PDB file of C-alpha atoms in Angstrom:
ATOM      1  CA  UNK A   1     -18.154   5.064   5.242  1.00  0.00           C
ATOM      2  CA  UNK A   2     -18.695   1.567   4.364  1.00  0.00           C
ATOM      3  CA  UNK A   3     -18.933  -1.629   6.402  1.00  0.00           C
ATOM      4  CA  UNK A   4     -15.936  -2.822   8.262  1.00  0.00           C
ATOM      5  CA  UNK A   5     -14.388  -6.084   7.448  1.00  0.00           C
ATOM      6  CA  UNK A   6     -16.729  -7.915  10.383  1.00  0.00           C
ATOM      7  CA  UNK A   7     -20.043  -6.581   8.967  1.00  0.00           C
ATOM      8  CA  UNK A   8     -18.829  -7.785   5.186  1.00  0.00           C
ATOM      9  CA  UNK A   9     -18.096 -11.440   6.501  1.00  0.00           C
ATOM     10  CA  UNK A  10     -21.150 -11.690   9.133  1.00  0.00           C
ATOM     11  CA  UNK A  11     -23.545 -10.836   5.924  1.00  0.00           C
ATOM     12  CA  UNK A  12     -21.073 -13.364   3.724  1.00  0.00           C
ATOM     13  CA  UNK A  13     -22.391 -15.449   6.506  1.00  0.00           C
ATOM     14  CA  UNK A  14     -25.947 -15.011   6.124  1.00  0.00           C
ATOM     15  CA  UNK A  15     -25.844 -15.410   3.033  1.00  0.00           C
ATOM     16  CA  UNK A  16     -24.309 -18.449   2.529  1.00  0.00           C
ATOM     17  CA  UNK A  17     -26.801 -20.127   5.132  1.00  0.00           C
ATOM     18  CA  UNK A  18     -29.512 -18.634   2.677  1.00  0.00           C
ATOM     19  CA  UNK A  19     -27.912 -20.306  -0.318  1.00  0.00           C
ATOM     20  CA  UNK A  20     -28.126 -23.969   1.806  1.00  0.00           C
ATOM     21  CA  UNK A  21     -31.829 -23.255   2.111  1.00  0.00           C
ATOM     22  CA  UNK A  22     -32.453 -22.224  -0.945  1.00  0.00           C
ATOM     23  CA  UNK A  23     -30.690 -25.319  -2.534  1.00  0.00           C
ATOM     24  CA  UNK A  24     -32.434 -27.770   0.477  1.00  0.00           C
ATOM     25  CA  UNK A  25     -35.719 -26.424  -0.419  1.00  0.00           C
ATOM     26  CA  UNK A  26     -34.824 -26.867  -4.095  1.00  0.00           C
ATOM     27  CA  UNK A  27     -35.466 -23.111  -5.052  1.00  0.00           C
ATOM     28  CA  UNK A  28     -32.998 -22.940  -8.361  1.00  0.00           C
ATOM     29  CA  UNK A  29     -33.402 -19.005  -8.890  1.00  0.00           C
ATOM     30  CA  UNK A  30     -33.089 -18.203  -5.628  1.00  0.00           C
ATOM     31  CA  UNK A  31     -30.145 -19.972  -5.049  1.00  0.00           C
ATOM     32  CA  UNK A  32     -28.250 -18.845  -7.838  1.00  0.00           C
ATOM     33  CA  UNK A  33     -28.876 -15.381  -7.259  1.00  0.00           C
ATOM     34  CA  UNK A  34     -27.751 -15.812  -3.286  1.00  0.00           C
ATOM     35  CA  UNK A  35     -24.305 -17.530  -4.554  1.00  0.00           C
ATOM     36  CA  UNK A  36     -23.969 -14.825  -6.884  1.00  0.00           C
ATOM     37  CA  UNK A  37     -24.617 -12.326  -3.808  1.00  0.00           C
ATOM     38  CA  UNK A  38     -22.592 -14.491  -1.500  1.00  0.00           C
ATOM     39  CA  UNK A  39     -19.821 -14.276  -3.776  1.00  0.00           C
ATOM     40  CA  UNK A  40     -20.118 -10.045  -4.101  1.00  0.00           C
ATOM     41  CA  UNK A  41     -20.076 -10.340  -0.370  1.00  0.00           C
ATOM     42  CA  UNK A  42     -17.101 -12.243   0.214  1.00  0.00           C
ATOM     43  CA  UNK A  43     -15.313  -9.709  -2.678  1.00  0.00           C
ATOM     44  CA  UNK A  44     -16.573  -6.916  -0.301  1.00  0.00           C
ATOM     45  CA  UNK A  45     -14.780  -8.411   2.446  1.00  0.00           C
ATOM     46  CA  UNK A  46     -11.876  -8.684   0.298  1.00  0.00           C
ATOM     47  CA  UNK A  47     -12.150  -5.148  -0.650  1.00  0.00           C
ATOM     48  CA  UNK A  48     -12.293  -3.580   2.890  1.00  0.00           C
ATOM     49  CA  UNK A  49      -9.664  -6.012   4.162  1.00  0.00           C
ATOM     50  CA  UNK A  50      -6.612  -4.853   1.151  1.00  0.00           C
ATOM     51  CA  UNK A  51      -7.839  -1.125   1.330  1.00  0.00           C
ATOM     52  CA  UNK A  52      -8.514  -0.115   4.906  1.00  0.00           C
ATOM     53  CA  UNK A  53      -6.951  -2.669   7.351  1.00  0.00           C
ATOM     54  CA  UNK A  54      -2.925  -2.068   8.439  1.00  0.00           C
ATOM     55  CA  UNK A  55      -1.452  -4.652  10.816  1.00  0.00           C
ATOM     56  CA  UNK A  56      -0.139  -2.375  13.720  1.00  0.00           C
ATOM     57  CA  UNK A  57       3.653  -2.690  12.717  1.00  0.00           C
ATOM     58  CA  UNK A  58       3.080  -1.497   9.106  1.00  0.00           C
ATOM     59  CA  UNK A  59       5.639   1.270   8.156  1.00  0.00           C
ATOM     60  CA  UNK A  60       2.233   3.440   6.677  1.00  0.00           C
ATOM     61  CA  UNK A  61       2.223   3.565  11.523  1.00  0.00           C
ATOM     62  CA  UNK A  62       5.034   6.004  10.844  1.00  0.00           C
ATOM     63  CA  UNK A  63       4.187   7.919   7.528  1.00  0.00           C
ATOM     64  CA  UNK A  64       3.446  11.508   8.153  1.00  0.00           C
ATOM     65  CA  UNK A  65       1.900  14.416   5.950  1.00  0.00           C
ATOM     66  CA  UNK A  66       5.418  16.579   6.287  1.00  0.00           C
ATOM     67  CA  UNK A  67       7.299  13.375   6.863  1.00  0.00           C
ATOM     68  CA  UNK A  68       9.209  11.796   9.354  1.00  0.00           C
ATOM     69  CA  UNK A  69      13.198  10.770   9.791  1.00  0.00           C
ATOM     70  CA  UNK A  70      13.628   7.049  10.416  1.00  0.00           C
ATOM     71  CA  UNK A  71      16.634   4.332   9.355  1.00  0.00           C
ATOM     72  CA  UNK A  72      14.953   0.805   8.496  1.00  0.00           C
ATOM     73  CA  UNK A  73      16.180  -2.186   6.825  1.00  0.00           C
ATOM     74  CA  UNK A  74      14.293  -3.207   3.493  1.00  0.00           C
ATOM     75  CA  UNK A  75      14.329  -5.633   0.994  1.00  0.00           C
ATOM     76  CA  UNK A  76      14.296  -4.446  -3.231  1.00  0.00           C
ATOM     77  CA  UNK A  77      10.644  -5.866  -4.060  1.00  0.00           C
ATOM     78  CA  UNK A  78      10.467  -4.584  -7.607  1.00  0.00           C
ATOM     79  CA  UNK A  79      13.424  -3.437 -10.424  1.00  0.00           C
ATOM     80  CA  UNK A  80      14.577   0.137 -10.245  1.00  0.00           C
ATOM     81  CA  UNK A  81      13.734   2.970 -12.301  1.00  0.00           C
ATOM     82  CA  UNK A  82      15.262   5.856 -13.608  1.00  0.00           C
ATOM     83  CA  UNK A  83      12.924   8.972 -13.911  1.00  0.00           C
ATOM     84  CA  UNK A  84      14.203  11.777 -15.285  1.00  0.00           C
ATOM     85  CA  UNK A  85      12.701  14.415 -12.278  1.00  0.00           C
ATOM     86  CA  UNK A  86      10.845  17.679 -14.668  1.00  0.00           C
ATOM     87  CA  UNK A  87      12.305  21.108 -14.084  1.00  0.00           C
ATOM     88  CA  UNK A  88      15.213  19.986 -12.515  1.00  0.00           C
ATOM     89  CA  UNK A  89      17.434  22.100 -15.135  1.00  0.00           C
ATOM     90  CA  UNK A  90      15.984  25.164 -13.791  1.00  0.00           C
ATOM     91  CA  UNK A  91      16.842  24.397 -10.440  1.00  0.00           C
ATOM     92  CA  UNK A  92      20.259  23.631 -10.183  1.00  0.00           C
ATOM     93  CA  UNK A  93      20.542  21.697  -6.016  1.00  0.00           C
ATOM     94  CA  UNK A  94      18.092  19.142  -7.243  1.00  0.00           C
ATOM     95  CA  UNK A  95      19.197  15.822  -8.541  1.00  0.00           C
ATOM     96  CA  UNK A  96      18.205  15.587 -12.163  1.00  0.00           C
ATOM     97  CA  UNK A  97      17.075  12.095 -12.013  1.00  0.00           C
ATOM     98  CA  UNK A  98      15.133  10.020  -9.565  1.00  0.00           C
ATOM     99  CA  UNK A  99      15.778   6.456  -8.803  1.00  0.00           C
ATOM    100  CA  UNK A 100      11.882   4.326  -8.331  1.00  0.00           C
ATOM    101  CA  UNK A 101      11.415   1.405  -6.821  1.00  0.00           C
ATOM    102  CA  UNK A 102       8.952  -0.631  -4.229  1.00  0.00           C
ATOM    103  CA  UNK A 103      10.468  -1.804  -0.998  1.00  0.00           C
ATOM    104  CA  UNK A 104       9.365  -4.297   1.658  1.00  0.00           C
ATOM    105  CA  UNK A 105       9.995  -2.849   5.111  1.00  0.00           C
ATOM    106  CA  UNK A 106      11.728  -5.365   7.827  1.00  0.00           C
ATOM    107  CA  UNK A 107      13.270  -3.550  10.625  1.00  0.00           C
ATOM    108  CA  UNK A 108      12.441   0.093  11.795  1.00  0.00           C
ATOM    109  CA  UNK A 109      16.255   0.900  13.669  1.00  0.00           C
ATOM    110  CA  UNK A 110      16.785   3.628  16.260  1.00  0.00           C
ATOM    111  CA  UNK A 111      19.735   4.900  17.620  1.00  0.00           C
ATOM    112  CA  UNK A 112      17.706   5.780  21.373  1.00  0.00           C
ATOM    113  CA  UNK A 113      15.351   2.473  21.325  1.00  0.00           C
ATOM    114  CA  UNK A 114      15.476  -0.891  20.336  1.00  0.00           C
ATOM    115  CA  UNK A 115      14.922  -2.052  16.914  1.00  0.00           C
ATOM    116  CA  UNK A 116      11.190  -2.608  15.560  1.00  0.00           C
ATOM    117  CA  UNK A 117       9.780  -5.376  13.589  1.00  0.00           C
ATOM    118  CA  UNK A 118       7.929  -4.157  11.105  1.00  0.00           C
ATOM    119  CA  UNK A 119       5.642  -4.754   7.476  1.00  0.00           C
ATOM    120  CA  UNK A 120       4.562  -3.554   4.822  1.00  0.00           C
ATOM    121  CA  UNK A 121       5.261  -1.945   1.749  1.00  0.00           C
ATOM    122  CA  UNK A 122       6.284   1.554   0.625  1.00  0.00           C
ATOM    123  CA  UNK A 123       7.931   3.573  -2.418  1.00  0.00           C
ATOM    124  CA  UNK A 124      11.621   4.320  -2.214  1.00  0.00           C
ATOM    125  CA  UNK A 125      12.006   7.596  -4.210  1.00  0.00           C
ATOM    126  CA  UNK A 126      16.218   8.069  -4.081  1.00  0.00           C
ATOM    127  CA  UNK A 127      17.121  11.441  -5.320  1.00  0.00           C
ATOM    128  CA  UNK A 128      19.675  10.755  -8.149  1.00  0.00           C
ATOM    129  CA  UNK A 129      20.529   7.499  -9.966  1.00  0.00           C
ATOM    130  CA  UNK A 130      21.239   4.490  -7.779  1.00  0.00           C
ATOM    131  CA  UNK A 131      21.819   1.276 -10.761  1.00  0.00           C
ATOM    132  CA  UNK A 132      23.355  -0.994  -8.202  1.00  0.00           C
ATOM    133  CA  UNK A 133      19.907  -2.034  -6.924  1.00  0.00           C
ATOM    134  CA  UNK A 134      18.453  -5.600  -7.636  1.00  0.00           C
ATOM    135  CA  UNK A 135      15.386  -7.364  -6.780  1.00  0.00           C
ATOM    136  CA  UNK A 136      15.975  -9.412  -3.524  1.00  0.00           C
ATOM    137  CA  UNK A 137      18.806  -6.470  -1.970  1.00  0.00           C
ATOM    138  CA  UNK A 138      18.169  -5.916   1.457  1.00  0.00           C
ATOM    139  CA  UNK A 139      19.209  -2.021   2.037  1.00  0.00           C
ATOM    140  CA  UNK A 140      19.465   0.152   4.949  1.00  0.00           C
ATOM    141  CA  UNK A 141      17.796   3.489   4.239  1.00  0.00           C
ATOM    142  CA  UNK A 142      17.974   6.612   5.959  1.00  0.00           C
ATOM    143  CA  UNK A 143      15.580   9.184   5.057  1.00  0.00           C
ATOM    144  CA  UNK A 144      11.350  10.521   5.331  1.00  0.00           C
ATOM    145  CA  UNK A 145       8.505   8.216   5.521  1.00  0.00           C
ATOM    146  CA  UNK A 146       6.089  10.087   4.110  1.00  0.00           C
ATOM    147  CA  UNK A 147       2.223   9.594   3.250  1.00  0.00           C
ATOM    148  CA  UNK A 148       1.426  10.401  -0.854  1.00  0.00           C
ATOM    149  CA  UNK A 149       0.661  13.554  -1.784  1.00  0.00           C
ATOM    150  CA  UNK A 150      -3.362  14.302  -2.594  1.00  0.00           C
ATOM    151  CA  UNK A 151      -3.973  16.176  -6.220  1.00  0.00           C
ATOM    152  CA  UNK A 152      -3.582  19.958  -5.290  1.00  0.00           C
ATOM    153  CA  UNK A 153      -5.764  20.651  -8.069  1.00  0.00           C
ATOM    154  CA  UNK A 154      -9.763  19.004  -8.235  1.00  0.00           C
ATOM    155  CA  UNK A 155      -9.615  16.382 -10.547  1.00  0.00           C
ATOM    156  CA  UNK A 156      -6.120  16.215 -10.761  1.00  0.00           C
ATOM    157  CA  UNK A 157      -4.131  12.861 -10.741  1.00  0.00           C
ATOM    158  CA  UNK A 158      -4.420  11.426  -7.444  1.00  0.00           C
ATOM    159  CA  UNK A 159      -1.110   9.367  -6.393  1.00  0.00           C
ATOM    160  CA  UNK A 160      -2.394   8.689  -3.286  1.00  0.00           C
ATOM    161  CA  UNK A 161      -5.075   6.854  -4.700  1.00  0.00           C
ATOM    162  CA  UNK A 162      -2.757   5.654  -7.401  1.00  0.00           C
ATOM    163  CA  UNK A 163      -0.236   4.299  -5.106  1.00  0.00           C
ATOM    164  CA  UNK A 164      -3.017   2.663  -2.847  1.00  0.00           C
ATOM    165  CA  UNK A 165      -4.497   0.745  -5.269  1.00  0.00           C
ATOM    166  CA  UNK A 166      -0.728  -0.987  -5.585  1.00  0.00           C
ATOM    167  CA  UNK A 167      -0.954  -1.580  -2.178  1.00  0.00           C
ATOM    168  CA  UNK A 168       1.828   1.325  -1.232  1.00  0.00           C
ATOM    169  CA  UNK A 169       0.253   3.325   1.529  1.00  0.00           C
ATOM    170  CA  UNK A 170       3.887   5.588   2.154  1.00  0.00           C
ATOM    171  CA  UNK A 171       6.991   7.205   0.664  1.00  0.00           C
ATOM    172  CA  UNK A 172      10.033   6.749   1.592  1.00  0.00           C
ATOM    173  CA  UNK A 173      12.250   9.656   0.423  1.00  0.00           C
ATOM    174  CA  UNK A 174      15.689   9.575   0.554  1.00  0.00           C
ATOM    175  CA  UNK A 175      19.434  11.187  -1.057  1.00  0.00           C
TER     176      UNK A 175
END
């Protein structure tokens, strides 16, 4: 476990006080090399701030390991794509293709509770091929907010890891 977002910008902090001493006092090398660790400090920060910390209304709030039914409203963040979906000739109920694309969530409805505000962004996997989709849309979905899948297999490809890096923290599967 690594230092949470406070620790990175308290020693950001301290560090950057060190650099003003270092340059008052006239101390060239030292400075440099406290700037220099300043500046890995505030990436740090960064770091831990895009990877680990979720506002409390982010859709990843509702993802799930088996998945979970919800309805939101979402707006088309990136172009569609068509993936063909492998072995889907040798089962027969599964869509052939897959329609890709990244989503930013708005609204979490409910048909027992008030709608939710919420953020955040998430991978809209639509079984079958959906072209009427453009950058900007804002679409109602129905279907599973789900959390990536880890590698089954060590050293495997890891889409969870994958997606995270892109900033997509759930799935949202739907027909």
């Amino acid at each position: 476990m690594g230092l949470s977002l406070f620790n990175w910008l308290l020693l950001t902090s301290g560090l950057v006080v060190l650099v003003m001493i270092a340059i008052a006092r006239r101390w060239r090398v030292a400075s440099a090399s406290l700037l220099l660790l300043s500046c890995m400090g505030l990436g740090g920060a960064w770091h831990h701030w895009r990877w680990s910390c979720f506002a409390e209304n982010d859709v990843f709030a509702w993802a799930t390991e088996n998945g979970q039914r919800v309805r939101l409203l979402a707006k088309i963040r990136q172009y569609p794509l068509i993936a063909r979906v492998p072995d889907a000739d040798h089962t027969p109920w599964r869509a052939s293709e897959r329609t890709l694309t990244v989503v930013d969530c708005v609204e979490l409805k409910s048909e027992t509770a008030p709608s939710e505000l919420i953020c955040g962004r998430a991978r809209l996997a639509i079984d079958g091929r959906c072209e009427d989709l453009a950058i900007g849309d804002v679409v109602e979905i129905t279907g599973e907010v789900v959390r990536p899948a880890v590698p089954s297999n060590p050293g495997g490809f890891d889409a969870r890891h994958w997606l995270r890096a892109q900033g997509l923290h759930a799935i949202i599967a739907a027909e």
